[in-house]
Structures are given as C-alpha cells and as structure tokens.
Coordinates of C-alpha atoms and ligand atoms in Angstrom, one line a residue:
X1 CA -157.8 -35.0 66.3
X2 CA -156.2 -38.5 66.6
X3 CA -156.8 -41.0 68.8
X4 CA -153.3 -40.3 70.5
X5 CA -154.2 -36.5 71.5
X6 CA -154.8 -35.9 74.9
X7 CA -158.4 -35.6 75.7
X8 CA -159.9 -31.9 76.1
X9 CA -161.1 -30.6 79.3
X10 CA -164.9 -30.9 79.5
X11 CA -167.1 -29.1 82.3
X12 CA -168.8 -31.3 84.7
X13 CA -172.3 -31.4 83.9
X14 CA -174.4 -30.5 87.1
X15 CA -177.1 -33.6 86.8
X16 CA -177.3 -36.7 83.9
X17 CA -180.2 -38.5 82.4
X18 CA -180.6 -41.6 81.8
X19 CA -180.4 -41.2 77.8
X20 CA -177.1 -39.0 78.7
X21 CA -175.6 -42.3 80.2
X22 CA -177.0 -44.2 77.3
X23 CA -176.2 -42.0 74.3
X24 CA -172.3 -42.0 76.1
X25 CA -171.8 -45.8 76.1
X26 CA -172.2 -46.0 79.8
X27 CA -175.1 -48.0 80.4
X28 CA -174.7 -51.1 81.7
X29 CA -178.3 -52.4 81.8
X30 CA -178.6 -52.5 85.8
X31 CA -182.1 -51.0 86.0
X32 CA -181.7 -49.0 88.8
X33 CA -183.3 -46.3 86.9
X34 CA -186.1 -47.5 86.1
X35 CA -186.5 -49.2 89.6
X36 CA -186.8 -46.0 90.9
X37 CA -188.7 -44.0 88.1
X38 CA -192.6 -42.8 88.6
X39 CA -192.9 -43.6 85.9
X40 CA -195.0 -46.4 84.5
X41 CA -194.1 -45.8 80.9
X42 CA -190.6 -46.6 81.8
X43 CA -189.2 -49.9 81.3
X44 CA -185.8 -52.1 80.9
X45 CA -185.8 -53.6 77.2
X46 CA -183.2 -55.7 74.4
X47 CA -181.4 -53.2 72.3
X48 CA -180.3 -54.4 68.5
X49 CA -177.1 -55.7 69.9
X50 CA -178.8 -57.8 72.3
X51 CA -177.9 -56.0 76.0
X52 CA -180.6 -54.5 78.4
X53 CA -181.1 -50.8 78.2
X54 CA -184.0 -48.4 80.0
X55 CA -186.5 -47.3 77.6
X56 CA -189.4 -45.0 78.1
X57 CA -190.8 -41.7 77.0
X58 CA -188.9 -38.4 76.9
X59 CA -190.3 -37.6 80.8
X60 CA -188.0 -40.3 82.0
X61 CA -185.4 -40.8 79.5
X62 CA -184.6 -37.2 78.7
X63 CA -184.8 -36.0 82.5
X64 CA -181.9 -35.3 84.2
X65 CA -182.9 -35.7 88.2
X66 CA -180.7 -35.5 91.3
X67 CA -181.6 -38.8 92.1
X68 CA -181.0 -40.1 89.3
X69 CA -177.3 -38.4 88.8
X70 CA -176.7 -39.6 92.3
X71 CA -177.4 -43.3 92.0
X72 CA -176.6 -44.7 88.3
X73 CA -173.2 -46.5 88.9
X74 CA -171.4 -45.2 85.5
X75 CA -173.2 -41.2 86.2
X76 CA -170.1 -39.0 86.8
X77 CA -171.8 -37.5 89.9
X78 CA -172.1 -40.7 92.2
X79 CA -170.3 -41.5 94.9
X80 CA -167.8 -44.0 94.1
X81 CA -166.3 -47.2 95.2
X82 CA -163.8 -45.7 97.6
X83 CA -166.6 -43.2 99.9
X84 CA -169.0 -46.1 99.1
X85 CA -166.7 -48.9 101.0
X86 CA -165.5 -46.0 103.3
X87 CA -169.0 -45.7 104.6
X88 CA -170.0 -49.2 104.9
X89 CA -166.3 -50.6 105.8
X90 CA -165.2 -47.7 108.6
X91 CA -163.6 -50.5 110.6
X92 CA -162.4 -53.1 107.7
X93 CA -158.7 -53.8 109.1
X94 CA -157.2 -53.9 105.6
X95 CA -157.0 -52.3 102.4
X96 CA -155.4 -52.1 99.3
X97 CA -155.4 -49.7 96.4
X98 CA -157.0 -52.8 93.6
X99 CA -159.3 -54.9 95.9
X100 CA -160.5 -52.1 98.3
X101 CA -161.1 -52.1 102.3
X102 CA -161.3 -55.7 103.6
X103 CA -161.3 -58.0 106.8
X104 CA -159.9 -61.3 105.3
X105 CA -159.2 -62.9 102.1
X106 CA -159.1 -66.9 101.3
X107 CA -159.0 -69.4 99.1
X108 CA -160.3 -72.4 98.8
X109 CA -163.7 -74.3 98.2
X110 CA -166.9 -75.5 100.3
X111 CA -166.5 -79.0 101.5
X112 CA -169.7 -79.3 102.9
X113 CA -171.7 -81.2 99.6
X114 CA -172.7 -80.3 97.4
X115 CA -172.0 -76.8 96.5
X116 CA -168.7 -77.0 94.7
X117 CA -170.3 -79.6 92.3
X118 CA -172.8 -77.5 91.5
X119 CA -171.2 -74.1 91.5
X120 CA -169.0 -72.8 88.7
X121 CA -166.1 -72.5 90.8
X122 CA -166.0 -73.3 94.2
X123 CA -169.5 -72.8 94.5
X124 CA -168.7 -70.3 98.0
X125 CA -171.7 -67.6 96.5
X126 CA -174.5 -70.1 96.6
X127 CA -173.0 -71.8 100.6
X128 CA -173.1 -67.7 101.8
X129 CA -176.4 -67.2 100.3
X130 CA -177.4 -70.6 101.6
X131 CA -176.0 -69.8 105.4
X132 CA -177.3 -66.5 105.4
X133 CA -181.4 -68.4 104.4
X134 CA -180.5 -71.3 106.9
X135 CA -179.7 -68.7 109.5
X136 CA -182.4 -66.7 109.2
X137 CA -180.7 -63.4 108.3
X138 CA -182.7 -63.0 104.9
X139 CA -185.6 -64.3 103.7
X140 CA -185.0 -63.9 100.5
X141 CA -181.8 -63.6 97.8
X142 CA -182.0 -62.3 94.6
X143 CA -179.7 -63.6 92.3
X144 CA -180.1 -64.9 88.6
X145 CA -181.7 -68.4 87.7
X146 CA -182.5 -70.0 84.5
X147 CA -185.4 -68.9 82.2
X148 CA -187.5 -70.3 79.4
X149 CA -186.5 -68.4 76.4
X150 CA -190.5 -68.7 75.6
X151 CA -191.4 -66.1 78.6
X152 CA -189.3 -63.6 76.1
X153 CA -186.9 -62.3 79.0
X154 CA -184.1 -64.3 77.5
X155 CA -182.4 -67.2 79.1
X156 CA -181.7 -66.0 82.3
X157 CA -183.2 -63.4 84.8
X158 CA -183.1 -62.2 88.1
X159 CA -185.4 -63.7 90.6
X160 CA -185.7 -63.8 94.5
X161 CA -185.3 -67.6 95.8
X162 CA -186.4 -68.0 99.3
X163 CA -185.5 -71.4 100.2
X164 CA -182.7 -73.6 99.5
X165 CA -184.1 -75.4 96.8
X166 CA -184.5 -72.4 94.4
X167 CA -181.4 -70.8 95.5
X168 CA -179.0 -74.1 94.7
X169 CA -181.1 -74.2 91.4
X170 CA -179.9 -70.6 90.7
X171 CA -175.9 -71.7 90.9
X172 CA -173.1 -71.3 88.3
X173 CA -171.9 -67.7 86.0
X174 CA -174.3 -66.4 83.6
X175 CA -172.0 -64.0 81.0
X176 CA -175.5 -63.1 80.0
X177 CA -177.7 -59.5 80.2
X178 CA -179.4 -59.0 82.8
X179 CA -181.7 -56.3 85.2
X180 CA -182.6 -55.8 88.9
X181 CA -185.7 -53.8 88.0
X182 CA -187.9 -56.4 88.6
X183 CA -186.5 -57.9 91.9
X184 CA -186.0 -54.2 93.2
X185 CA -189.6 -53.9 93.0
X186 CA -190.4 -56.8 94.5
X187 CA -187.9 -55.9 97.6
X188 CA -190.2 -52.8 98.1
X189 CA -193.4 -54.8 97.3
X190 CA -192.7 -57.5 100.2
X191 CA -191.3 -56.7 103.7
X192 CA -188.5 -58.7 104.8
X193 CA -184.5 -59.3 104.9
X194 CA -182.7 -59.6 101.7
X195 CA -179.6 -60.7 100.2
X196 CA -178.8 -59.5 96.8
X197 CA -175.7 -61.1 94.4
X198 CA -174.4 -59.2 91.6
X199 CA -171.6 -58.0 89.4
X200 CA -169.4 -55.4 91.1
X201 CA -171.3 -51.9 89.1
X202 CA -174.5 -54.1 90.0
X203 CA -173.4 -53.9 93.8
X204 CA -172.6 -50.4 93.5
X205 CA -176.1 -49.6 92.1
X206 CA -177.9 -51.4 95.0
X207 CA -176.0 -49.8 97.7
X208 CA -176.8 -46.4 96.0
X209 CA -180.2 -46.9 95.7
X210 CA -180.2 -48.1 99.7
X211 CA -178.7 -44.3 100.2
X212 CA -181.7 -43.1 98.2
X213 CA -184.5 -45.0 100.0
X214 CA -185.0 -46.1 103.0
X215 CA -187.4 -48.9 102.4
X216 CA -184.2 -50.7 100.2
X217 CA -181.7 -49.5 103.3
X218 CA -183.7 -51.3 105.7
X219 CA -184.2 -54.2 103.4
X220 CA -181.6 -55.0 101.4
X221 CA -178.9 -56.3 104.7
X222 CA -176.6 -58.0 102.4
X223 CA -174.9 -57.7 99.2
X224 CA -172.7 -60.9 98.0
X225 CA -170.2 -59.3 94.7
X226 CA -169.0 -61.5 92.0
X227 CA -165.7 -60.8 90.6
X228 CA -166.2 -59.6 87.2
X229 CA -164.0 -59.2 83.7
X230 CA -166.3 -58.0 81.7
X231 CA -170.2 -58.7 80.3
X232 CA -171.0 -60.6 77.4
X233 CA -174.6 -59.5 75.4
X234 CA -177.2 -62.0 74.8
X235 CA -175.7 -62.4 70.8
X236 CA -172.7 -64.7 72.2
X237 CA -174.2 -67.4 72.6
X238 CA -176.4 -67.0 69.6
X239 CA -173.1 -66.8 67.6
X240 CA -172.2 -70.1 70.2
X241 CA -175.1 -71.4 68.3
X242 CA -174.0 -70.5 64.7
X243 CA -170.9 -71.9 65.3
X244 CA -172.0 -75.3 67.2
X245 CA -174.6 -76.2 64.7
X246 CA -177.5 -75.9 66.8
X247 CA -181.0 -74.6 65.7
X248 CA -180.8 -70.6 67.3
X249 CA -185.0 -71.0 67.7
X250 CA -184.5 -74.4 69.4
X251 CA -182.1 -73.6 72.1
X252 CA -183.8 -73.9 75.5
X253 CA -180.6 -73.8 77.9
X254 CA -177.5 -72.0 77.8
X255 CA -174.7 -73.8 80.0
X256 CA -171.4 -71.1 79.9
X257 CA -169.0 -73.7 82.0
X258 CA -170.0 -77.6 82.4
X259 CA -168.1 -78.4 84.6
X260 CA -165.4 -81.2 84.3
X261 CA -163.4 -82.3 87.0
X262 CA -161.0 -84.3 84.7
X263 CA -160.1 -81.1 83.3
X264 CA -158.5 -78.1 84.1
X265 CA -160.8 -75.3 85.7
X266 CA -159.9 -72.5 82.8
X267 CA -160.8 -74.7 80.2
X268 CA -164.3 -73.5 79.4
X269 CA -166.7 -75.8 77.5
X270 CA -170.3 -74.3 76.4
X271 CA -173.4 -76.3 76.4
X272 CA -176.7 -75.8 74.0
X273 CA -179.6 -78.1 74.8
X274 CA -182.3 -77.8 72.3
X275 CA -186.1 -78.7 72.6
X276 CA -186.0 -82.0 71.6
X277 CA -183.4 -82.4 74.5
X278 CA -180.4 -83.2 72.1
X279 CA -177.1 -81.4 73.2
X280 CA -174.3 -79.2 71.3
X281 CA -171.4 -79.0 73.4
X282 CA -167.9 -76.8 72.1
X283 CA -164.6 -76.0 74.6
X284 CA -164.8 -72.0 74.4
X285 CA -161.4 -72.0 72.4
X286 CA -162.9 -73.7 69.4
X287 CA -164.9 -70.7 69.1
X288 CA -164.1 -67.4 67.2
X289 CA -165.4 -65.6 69.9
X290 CA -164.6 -68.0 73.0
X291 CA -161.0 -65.9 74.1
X292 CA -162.9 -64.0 77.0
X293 CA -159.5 -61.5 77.2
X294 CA -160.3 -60.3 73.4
X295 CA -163.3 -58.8 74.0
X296 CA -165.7 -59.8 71.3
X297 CA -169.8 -59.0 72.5
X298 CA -168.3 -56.7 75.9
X299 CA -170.7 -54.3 77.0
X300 CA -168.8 -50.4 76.0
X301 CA -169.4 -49.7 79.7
X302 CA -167.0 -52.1 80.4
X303 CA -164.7 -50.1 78.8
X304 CA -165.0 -47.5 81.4
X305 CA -165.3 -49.8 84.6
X306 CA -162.7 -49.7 87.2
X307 CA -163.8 -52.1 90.2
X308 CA -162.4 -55.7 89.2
X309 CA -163.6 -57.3 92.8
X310 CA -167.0 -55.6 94.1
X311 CA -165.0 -53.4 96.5
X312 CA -168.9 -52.4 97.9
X313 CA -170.0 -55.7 98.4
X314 CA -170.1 -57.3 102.4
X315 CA -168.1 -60.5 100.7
X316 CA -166.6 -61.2 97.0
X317 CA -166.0 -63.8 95.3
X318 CA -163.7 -65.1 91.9
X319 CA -162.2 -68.2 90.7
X320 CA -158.9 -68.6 91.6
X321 CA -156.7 -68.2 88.1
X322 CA -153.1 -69.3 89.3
X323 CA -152.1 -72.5 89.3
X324 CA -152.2 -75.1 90.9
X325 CA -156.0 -74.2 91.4
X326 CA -156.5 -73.1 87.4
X327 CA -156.0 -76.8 87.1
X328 CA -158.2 -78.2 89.2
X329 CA -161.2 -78.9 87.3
X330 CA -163.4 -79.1 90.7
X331 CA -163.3 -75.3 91.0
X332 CA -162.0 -73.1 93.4
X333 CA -162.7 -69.5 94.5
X334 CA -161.1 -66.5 95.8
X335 CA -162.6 -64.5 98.5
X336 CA -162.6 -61.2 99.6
X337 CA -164.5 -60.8 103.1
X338 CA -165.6 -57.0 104.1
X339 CA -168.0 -57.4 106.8
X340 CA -167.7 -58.5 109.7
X341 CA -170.4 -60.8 110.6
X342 CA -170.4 -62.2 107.3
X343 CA -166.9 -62.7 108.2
X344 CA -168.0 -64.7 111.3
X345 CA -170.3 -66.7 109.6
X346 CA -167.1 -67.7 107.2
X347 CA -164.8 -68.3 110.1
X348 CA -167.5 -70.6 112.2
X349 CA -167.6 -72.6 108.7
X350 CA -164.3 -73.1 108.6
X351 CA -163.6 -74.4 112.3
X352 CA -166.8 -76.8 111.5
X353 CA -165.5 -78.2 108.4
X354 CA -168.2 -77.4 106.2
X355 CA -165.9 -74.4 104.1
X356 CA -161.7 -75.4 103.5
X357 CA -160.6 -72.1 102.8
X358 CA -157.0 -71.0 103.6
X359 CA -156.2 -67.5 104.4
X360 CA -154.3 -65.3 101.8
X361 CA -152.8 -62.0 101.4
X362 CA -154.3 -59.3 98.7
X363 CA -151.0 -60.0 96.4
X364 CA -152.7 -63.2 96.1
X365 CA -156.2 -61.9 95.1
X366 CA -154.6 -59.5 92.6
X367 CA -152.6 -62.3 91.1
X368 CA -155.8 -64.3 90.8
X369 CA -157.2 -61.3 88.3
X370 CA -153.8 -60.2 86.8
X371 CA -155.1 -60.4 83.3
X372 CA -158.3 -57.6 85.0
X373 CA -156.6 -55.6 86.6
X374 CA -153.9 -55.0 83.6
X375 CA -157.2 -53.9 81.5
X376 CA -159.0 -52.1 83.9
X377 CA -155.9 -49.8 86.0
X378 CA -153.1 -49.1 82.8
X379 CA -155.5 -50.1 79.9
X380 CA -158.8 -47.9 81.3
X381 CA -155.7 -45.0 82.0
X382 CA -155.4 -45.4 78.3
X383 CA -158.8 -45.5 76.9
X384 CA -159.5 -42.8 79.4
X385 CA -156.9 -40.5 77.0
X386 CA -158.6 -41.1 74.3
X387 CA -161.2 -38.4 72.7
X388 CA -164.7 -39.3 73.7
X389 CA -167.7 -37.7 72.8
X390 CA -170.9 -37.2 74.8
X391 CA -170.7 -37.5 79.1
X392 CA -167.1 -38.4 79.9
X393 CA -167.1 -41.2 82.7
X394 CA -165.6 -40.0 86.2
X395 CA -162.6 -42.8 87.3
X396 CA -160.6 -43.5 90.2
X397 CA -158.0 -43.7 87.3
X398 CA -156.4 -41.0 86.3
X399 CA -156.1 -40.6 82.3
X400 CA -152.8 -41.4 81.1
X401 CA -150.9 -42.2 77.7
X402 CA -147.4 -42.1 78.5
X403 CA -145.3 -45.0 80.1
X404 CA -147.1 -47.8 78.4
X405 CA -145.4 -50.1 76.2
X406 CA -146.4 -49.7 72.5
X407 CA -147.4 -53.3 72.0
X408 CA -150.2 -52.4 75.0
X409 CA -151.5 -49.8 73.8
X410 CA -151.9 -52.3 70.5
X411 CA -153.8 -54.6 72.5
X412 CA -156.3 -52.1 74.1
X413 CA -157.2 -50.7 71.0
X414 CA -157.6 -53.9 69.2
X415 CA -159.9 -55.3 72.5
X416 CA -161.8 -51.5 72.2
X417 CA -161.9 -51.9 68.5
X418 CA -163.5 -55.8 68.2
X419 CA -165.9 -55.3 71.3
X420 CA -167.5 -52.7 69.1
X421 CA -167.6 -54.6 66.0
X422 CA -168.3 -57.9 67.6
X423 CA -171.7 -56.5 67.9
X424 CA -172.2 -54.5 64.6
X425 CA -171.0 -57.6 62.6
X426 CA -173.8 -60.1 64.7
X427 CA -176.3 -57.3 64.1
X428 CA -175.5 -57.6 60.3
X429 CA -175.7 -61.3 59.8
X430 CA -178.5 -61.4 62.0
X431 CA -180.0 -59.2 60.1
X432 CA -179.1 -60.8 56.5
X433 CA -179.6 -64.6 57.8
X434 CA -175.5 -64.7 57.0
X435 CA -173.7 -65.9 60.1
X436 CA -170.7 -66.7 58.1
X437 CA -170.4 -62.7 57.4
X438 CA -169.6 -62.6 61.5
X439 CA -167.7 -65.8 61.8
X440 CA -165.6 -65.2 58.8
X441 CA -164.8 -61.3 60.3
X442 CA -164.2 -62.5 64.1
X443 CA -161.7 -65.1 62.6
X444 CA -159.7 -62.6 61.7
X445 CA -159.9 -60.2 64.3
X446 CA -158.7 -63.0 66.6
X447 CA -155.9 -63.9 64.0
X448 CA -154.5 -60.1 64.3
X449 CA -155.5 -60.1 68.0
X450 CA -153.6 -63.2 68.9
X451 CA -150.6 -62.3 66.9
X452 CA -150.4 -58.8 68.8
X453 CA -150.9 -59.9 72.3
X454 CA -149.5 -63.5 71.9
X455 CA -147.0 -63.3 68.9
X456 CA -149.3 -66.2 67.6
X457 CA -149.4 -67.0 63.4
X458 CA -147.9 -64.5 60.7
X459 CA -149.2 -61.3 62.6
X460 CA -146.9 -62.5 65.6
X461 CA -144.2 -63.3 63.5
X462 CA -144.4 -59.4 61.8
X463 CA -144.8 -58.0 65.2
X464 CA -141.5 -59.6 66.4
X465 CA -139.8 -58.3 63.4
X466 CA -141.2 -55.2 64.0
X467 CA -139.9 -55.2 67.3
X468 CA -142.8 -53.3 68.9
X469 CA -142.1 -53.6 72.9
X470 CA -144.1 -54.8 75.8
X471 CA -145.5 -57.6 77.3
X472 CA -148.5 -59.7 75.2
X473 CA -151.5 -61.2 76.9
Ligands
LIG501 C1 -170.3 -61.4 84.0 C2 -169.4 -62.1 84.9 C3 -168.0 -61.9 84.8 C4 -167.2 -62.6 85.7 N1 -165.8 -62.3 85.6 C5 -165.0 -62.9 86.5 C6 -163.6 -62.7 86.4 O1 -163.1 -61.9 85.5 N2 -162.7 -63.2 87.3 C7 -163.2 -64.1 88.3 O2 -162.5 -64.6 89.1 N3 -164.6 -64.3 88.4 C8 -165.4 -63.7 87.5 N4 -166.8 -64.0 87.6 C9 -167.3 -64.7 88.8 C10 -167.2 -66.2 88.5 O3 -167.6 -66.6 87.3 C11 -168.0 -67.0 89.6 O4 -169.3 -66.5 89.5 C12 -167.5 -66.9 91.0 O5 -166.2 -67.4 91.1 C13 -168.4 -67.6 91.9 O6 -168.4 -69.0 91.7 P1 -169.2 -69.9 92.7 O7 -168.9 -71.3 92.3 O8 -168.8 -69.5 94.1 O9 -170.7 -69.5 92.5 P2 -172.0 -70.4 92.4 O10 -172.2 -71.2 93.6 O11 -172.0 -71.1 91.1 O12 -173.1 -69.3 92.4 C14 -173.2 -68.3 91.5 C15 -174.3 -67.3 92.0 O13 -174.2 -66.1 91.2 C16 -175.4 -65.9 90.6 N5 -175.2 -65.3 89.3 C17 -174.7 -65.9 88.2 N6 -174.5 -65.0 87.2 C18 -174.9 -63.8 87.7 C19 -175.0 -62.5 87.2 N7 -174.7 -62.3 85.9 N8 -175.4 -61.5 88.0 C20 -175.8 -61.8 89.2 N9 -175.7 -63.0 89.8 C21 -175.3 -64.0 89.1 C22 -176.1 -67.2 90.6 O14 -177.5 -67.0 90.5 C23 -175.7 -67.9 91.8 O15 -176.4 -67.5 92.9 C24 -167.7 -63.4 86.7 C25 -169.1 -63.6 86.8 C26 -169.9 -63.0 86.0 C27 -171.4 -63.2 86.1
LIG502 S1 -176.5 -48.0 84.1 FE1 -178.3 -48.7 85.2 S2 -179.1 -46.8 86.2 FE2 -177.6 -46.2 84.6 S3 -178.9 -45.7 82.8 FE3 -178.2 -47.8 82.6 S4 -179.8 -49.1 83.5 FE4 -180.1 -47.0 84.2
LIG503 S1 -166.6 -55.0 83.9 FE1 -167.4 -53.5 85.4 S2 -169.0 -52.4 84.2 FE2 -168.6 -54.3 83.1 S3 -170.1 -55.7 83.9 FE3 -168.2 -56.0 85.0 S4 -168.5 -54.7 86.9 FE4 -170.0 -54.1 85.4

C-alpha cells in the first residue's frame, strides 16, 4: 500500500488502554492516566527519546477501562473539544469553526508591572493566575516552574504555587515534557479552589477527568489554556547543548525565549546556564533544530492534534504573530475569553488600567496562528489519509487527500518524516557519544526542508524548476 492510498475502514474499538494509546503514537505524556489509576505500580516515566509516558505493570497498562477510554484526550472514545466547550460554554455569544465558542477576544499586554517583563509574551497567563489568587477564587494554580535537573524530574515540572511569589517565579513557555500526575494528586490530597494552566490536549484531559470525579469537578474552578504548535521532548535542548558548546551534565537552567525588547518578539534566543554560573546563549535560528515550523523533537501525538487555541479552557492565551506586534520585542498576547466571570475580571482590568488589551475579531486570532492552523486543519486532513497502524485517532477533521497543492503535501510529509527522525538520530548519538552524527543529519533535513517550503538553497532552486505548485511555509 503507498502512503497516497486512502486509508481502510477500521472498526471502532469499544474501550482503549493506556498501552493502546501508547503503542499508536498518541500519547502525549499528560498523566491523566495514571492520576486516576489504583494502581500504585503505575507511574509517569522518560522514554529513550526523552518525552513522558505512563508506565506500569500489565494490570494498568494493558487494561482497557471505561474510564480510562472516556478521559485520555487522544482515546478515540472521548468526548471532544466541540461537546466539551458545548457543555461548559452553553451561553458563550460567539463561535467560530478554528477557535471554538467564545465571549471576547483581545489583544494586547498587562500594563500593570511587572508581568509583561517577566512573561514570555505579554505575560497575561501569569496577571489571570495572579487576579484569580489576589481575589480569592483559588488557592492554588498549578502550572510549570523551574526544577533542579539533580531531583531527576528534568528541568521543569508541574507544581501548585499558592501565592504570588511562587506563581510569578513560575512565568515564561517551557517547550519541555511535562505531567499533571503529581499535582492531580495533590488537588485530591488538599481541599481547596484551583486554577490549572496547560496546553490545549492538557486542558482537555483536566476537564475530562473533572466529568469522571467529583472531588476534581468541585476543585479544579478554572482552567487557563495556552496556545500551542506543537511539544518539543526533553532531547532539544540537550542537542541546544551540543550545538552551543555547553557541558550537557553541567546545565542547570534551560531559558527557551530571553527576552529582548530591542529585538523583535519572534526572534527566539536560547539560554544554558551551567553550574559554575557561566552562560551559553544561541538565537534559535543558528540552530539545526531551532525552525519550530519543521518539526524536529515534536511529540507524534502532535501529529494527530486538532485544537490550536484550548477551545476547553475558561480563557486562552498566544503571542500575537502578525506584525506590528511580531516586532515588538516587549511581548504581546492574543486572548481568547470563554467564561464569563473570568471575562469580568478581564474587563474590570481593562477600565482600571492595570491590562491594555484591545478588542479583536476571531479573523484576527486565526491570523495570529496562520502557520497552526495550516498544519493542524489541511495538513492533519492529510496525515489523517495516510495508512496508520494500531488505534486510529478520532478528529473533528475529516481525512482528506485531494485539493491540496502538491508542494503541501511535500511539506507535511517532510515535517512527519524529520519529527520522527529528529528523535531516532538524538537517540543514536546519544547513545554512541557522536552528536555530530545528529547535527550533521538535521543539517540536511532543514537544507531539503527549507528549499521545499521556502525555495531556500539548491533544493529551492530544483523545486522551482520543477514547478511543483502551492504555497511554501
Ligand atoms: C509547548 C507550547 C507550545 C506553544 N505554542 C504556541 C503557538 O504555537 N502559538 C502561540 O501563540 N503560543 C504558543 N504557546 C504559548 C506561548 O508560548 C505563551 O505561553 C503564551 O503566549 C503566554 O505568554 P504569557 O507571557 O502570557 O505567559 P507567562 O506570563 O510567561 O506565563 C506562562 C505560564 O504558563 C506556564 N507554563 C509554561 N509552560 C507550560 C507548559 N508546558 N505547560 C503548562 N503550563 C506552562 C508557566 O508556569 C506560567 O504560569 C505555546 C506554549 C507552550 C508551552
Ligand atoms: S495521553 Fe495522557 S492519559 Fe493518554 S495514555 Fe498518555 S499519559 Fe495517559
Ligand atoms: S500540538 Fe496538540 S497534542 Fe501536541 S502538545 Fe500541543 S495541544 Fe497537545
């Protein structure tokens, strides 16, 4: 079969396990699963690539429950974004096909200091977080802070901050694995009001799990969605480290985006800080594996993934990638409001002074996440046509091969094709103490990639000959 037959009809299976969804390329490392397993065996751990995945014995992994098949966000028999939103949105005023059911959408930046310093982009997630502490609506938000490599859960994790000082500590993207089993247990562990923040299948998993049990439901009041492209394993930046010179077994913090206000917003710079406090610092585009839209180290669920702008979350947030805010090296977010009193904790902001957001329409927002959206409505289509073996995802998307321009189809398979070998080609110079045998391969890939989707080099130069049509990008 090639990869341009139509894929087969498959029966729907009537429950999944949590090996099902791993064995299929679906797992995306949430820890739902094992948050909810009785199962003490059971246990969220680093695969060889370097992304979280459950482990346990053959009683958890191998089981295929209801409740399980009901709350996994990539199982093919949970509810989806739509009835999700549908549910907790009855009333949202607005909608739209690629951002979901909403009451408002801005952007803009806080004003009040020092949030958009400190933030990654506007630094909006950590000011809602912070209102929603300084107002008393939650006592706690779990979101994901720094960590000492040393503790062996990797540079970041998820923890629960309870007052502003821990929270503001927490701010700026980590592109890095992480799981909520831990702070799901402590949610359950310790009565009170909580806020969680999280990638959009993240935010789906929580407000599954709240359907499943009522201790979460009554707990868990908010949920604050980040925008999200795609989800990087923990080998980036140890190929960051490769390629910047710094001592892998030195490294004690991982900064994805300094920021710079001299400089425009999209142009990402890296930072390393190693023990002796001495600092490794490389603009993203330097690196082999530093052009986010190519795809090297993305999780495979990510290949299956059709929610760009955490349609289930109360309010979502992005960085706002058209100009003239791409430029502005300050930061500046987009924002998706869904409910309403979250909504009126935004508005009082604005009339005070302490948030300058300006209303905008969801053309906007989509334009903010063009580059997304392309990957994740025609592209997922695509990849959804392809043969698959094992559990076949369940999409909003409908599988499709026909209408899309040859040169697009070029640049889904290439992205499909060097997110899988990005991480085979780590684990092999990892494994041989040979980082040049991964730098030396991901130069290339992004030589043929470039040429294909920006007629970039010889490759370009061949594919304009060629005249293969459609847009690059
Ligand atoms: C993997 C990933 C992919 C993303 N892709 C896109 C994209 O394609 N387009 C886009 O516009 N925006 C994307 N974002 C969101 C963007 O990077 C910013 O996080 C967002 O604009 C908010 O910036 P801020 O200044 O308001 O947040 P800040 O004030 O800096 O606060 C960020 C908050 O998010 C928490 N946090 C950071 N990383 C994670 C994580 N991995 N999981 C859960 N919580 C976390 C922090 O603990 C902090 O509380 C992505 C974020 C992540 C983590
Ligand atoms: S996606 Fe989450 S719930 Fe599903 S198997 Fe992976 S860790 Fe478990
Ligand atoms: S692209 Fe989708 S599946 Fe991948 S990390 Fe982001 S929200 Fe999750």
């Amino acid at each position: 079969m090639s990869l341009l037959d139509p894929a087969p009809k498959r029966a729907e299976p009537k429950l999944v396990s949590p090996d099902a969804i791993v064995r299929a390329g679906l797992c995306i490392g949430c820890g739902s699963c094992v948050a909810q397993a009785n199962n003490g065996a059971a246990a969220m751990d680093w695969d060889a690539y370097g992304q979280k995945k459950p482990i346990g014995p053959a009683s958890f992994m191998g089981e295929a429950t209801e409740a399980f098949s009901r709350t996994c966000p990539f199982s093919p028999l949970a509810r989806n974004e739509d009835q999700l939103a549908l549910e907790r949105f009855a009333e949202a005023p607005l909608s739209d096909p690629r951002i979901g059911r909403y009451e408002a959408a801005y952007v803009g930046a806080v004003a009040e200091p020092d949030f958009r310093a400190e933030g990654s982009s506007g630094g909006m997630v950590s000011w809602v977080a912070a209102e929603l502490l300084r107002q008393g609506l939650v006592e706690g938000v779990a979101h994901v802070a720094p960590e000492l490599p040393e503790t062996g859960n990797g540079f970041f994790r998820y923890r629960i901050s309870r007052d502003l000082d821990e929270l503001r500590g927490g701010a700026k993207s980590r592109y890095y694995p992480v799981d909520m089993a831990g702070v799901i247990a402590q949610i359950r562990a310790v009565p009170g009001r909580y806020a969680v923040v999280g990638i959009p299948c993240f935010i789906k998993a929580v407000n599954l799990l709240r359907e499943e049990d009522p201790v979460l439901k009554e707990r868990i009041v908010f949920v604050l969605g980040l925008f999200c492209g795609h989800m990087k394993s923990a080998r980036m930046i140890e190929s960051f480290a490769w390629q910047m010179g710094a001592e892998w077994s030195e490294v004690q913090k991982v900064e994805y985006r300094l920021k710079n206000p001299d400089r425009p917003a999209n142009w990402y710079t890296a930072q390393l800080t190693q023990r002796d406090g001495s600092a490794r610092t490389q603009d993203w585009w330097h690196l082999v594996d530093g052009d986010w839209g190519s795809g090297f180290f993305m999780n495979s669920a990510c290949n299956y993934c059709d929610d760009v702008v955490a349609e289930t979350a109360d309010i979502a947030f992005g960085d706002a990638w058209v100009e003239p805010y791409s430029s502005d090296g300050r930061g500046t977010n987009v924002v998706i409001v869904r409910s309403p009193l979250v909504h009126g904790l935004v508005k009082n902001a604005i009339g005070e002074g302490r948030l300058d957001l300006q209303p905008v329409d969801h053309e906007f927002v989509v334009q903010t996440q063009a580059a997304g959206f392309r990957q994740r409505r025609e592209g997922l289509a695509y990849r959804l046509s392809w043969p698959k073996p094992g559990l076949r995802p369940k999409k909003r998307v409908a599988p499709n091969q026909h209408g899309i321009a040859p040169r697009r189809k070029l640049i889904y398979m290439m992205r499909f094709g060097i997110s899988a070998w990005s991480h085979r080609m780590a684990w092999l110079a990892k494994q041989t103490g040979q980082p040049r045998l991964y730098v030396g391969w991901s130069r290339a890939a992004l030589a043929v990639y470039h040429g294909v989707a920006y007629g970039r080099g010889r490759i370009g130069k061949l594919v304009d000959k060629l005249k293969i049509k459609g847009e690059g990008g």
